[in-house]
PDB file of C-alpha atoms in Angstrom:
ATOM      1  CA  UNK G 113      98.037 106.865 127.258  1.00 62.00           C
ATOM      2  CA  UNK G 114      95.069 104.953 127.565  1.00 71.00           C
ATOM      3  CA  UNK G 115      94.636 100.940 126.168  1.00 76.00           C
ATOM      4  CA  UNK G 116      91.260  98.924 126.215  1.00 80.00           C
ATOM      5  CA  UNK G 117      90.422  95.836 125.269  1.00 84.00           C
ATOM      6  CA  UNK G 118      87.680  95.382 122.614  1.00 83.00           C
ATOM      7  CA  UNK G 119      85.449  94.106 124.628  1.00 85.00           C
ATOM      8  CA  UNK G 120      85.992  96.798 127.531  1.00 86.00           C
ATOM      9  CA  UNK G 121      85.298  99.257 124.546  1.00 84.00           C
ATOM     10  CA  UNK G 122      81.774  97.816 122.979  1.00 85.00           C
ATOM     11  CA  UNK G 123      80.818  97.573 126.706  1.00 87.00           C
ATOM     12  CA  UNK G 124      81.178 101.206 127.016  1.00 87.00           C
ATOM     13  CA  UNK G 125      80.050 102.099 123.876  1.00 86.00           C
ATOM     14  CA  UNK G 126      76.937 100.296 124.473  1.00 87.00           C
ATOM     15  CA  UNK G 127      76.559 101.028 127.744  1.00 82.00           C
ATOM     16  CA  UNK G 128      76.430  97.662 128.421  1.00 80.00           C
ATOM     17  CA  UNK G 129      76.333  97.092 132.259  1.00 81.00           C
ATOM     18  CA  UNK G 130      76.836  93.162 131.776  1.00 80.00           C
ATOM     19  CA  UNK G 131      80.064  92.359 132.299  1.00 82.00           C
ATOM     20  CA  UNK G 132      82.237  90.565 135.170  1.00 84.00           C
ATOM     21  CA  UNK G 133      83.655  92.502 138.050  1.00 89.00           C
ATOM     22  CA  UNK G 134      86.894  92.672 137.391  1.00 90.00           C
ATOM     23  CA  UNK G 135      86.008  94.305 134.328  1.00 87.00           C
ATOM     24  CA  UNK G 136      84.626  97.323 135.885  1.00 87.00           C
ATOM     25  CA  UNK G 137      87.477 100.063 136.639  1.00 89.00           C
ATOM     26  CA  UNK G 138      89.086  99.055 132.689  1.00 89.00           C
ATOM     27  CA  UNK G 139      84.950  99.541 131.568  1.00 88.00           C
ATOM     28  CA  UNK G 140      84.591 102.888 133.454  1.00 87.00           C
ATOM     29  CA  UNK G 141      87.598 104.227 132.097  1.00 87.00           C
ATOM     30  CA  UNK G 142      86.904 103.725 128.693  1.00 87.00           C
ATOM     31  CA  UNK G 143      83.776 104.950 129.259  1.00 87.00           C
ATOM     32  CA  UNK G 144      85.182 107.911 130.738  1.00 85.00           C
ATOM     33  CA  UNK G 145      87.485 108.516 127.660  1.00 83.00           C
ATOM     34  CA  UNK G 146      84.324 108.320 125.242  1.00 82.00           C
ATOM     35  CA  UNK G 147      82.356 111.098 127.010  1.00 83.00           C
ATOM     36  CA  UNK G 148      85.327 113.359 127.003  1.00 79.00           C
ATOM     37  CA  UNK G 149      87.615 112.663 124.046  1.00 69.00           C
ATOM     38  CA  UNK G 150      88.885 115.989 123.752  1.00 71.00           C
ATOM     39  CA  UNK G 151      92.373 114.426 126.153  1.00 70.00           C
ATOM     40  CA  UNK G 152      92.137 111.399 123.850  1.00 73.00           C
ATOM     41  CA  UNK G 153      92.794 110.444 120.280  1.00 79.00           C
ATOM     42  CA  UNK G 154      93.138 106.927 118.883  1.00 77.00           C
ATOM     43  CA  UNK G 155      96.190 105.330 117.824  1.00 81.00           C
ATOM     44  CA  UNK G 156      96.153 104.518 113.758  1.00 87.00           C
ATOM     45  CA  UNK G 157      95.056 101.133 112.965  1.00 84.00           C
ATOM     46  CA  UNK G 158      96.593  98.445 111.121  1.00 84.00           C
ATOM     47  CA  UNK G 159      94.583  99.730 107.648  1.00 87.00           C
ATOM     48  CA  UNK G 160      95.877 103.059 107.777  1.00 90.00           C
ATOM     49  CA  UNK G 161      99.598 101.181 107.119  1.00 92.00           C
ATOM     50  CA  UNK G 162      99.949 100.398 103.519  1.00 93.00           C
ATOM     51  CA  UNK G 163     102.534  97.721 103.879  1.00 93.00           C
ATOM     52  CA  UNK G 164     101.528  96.404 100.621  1.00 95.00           C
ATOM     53  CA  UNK G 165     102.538 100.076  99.120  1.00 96.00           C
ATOM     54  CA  UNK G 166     106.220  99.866 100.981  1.00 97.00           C
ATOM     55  CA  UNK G 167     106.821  96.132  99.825  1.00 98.00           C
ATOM     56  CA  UNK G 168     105.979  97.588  96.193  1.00 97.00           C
ATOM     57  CA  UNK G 169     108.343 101.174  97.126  1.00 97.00           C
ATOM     58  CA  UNK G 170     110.571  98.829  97.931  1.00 98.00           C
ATOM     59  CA  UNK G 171     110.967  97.021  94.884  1.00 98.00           C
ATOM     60  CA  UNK G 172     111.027 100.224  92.979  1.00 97.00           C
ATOM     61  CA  UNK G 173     114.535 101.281  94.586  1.00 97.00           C
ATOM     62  CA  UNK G 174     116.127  98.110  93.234  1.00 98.00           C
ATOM     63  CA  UNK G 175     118.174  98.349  90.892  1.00 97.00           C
ATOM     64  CA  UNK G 176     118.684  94.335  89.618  1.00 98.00           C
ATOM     65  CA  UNK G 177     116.073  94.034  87.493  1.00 98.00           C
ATOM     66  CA  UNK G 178     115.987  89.981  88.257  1.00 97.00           C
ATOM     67  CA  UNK G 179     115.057  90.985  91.772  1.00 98.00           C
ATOM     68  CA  UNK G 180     113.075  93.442  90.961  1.00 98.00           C
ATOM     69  CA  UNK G 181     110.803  91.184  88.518  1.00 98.00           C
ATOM     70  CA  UNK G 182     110.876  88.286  90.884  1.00 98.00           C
ATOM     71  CA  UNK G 183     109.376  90.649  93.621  1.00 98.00           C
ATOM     72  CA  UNK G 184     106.762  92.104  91.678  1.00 97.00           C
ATOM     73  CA  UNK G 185     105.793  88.784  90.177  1.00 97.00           C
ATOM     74  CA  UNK G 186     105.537  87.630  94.335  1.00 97.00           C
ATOM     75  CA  UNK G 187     103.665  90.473  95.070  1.00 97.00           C
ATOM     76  CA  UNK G 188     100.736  89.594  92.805  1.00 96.00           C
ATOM     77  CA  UNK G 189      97.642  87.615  94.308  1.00 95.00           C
ATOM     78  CA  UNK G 190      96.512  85.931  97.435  1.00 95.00           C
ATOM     79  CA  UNK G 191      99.773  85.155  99.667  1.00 95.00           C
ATOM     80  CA  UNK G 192     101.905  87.950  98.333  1.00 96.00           C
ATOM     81  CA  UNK G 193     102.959  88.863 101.705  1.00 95.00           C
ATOM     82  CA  UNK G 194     104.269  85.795 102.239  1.00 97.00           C
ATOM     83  CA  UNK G 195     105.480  85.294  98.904  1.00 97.00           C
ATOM     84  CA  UNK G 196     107.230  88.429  99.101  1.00 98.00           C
ATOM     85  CA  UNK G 197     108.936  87.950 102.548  1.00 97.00           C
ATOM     86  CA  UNK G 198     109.926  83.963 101.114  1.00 98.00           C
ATOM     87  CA  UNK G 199     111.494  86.022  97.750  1.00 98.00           C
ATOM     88  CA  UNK G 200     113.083  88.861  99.607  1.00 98.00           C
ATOM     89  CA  UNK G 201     114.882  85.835 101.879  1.00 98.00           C
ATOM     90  CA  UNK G 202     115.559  83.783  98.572  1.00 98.00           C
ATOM     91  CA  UNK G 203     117.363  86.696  96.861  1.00 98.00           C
ATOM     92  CA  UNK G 204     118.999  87.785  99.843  1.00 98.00           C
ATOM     93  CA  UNK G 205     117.460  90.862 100.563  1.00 98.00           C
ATOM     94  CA  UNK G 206     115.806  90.593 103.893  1.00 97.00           C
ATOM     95  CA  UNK G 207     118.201  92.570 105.800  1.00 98.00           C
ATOM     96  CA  UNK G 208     117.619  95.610 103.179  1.00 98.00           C
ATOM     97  CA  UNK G 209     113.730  95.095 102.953  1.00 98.00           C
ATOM     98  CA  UNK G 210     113.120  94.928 106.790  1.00 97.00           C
ATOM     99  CA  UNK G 211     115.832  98.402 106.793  1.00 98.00           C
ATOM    100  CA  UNK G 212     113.573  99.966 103.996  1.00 98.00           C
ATOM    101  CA  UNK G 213     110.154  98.640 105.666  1.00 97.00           C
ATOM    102  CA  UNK G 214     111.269  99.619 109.461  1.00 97.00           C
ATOM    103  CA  UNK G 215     112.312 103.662 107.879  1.00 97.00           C
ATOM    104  CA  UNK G 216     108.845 103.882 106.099  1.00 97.00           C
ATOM    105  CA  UNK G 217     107.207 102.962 109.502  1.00 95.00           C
ATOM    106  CA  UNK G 218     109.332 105.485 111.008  1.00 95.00           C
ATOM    107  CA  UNK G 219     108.289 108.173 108.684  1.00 95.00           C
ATOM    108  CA  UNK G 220     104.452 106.815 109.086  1.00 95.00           C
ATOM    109  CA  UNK G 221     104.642 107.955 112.880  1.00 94.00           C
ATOM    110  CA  UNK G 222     106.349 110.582 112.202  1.00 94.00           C
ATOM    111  CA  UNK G 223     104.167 111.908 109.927  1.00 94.00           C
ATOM    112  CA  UNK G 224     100.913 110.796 111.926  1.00 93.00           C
ATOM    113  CA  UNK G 225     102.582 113.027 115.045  1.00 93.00           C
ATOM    114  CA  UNK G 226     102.958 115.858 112.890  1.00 94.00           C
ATOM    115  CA  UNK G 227      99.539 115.567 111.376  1.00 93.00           C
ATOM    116  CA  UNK G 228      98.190 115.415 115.139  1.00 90.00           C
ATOM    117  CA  UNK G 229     100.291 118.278 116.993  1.00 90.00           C
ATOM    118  CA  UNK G 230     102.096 116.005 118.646  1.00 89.00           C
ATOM    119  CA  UNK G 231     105.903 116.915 119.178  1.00 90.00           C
ATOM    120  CA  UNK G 232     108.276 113.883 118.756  1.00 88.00           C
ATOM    121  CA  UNK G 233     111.941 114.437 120.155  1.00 86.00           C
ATOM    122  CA  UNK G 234     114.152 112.166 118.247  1.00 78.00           C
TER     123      UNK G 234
END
């Protein structure tokens, strides 16, 4: 496994030879993984994670429809993560929401190793 910093990683994809020393072996690396990719493949980023869609799963398996409301009705707008994560704690469901968000994160890997060949021994 292979980690770069973004800087390290528009040097090499630029081929920009303008950086400090102590730069060099992290800057030669990465450009070593760019010309041959074929023993690499990038991690998912943070936008292929819906956590917006599992906050909203989430309030679909409740079954108090107070809760329910009062979680949809944080969800909408700017700050609904926040929001949310303030209501979940309010209603006292932050145990069950971080249980419910940590399995769908589980099931994103998961899937992503599938998707990529990789085998995953749980």
């Amino acid at each position: 496994m292979c980690f770069f910093s973004d800087s390290a990683l528009s040097c090499a994809e630029d081929n920009d030879d303008n950086y400090p020393d102590w730069q060099e072996e992290e800057i030669q690396a990465a450009k070593r993984c760019l010309d041959d990719d074929s023993h690499f493949l990038a991690l998912p980023s943070q936008y292929d994670v819906n956590e917006y869609g599992m906050m909203e799963d989430f309030v679909y398996t409740l079954n108090n429809e107070h809760q329910k409301e009062s979680l949809l009705i944080a969800l909408q707008g700017k700050g609904a993560f926040r929001r949310f994560k303030d209501m979940a704690i309010h209603l006292g469901l932050e145990k069950e929401w971080y249980h419910f968000r940590d399995e769908q994160y589980k099931r994103f890997v998961l899937d992503w190793c599938k998707s990529e060949n990789i085998k995953v021994d749980i």
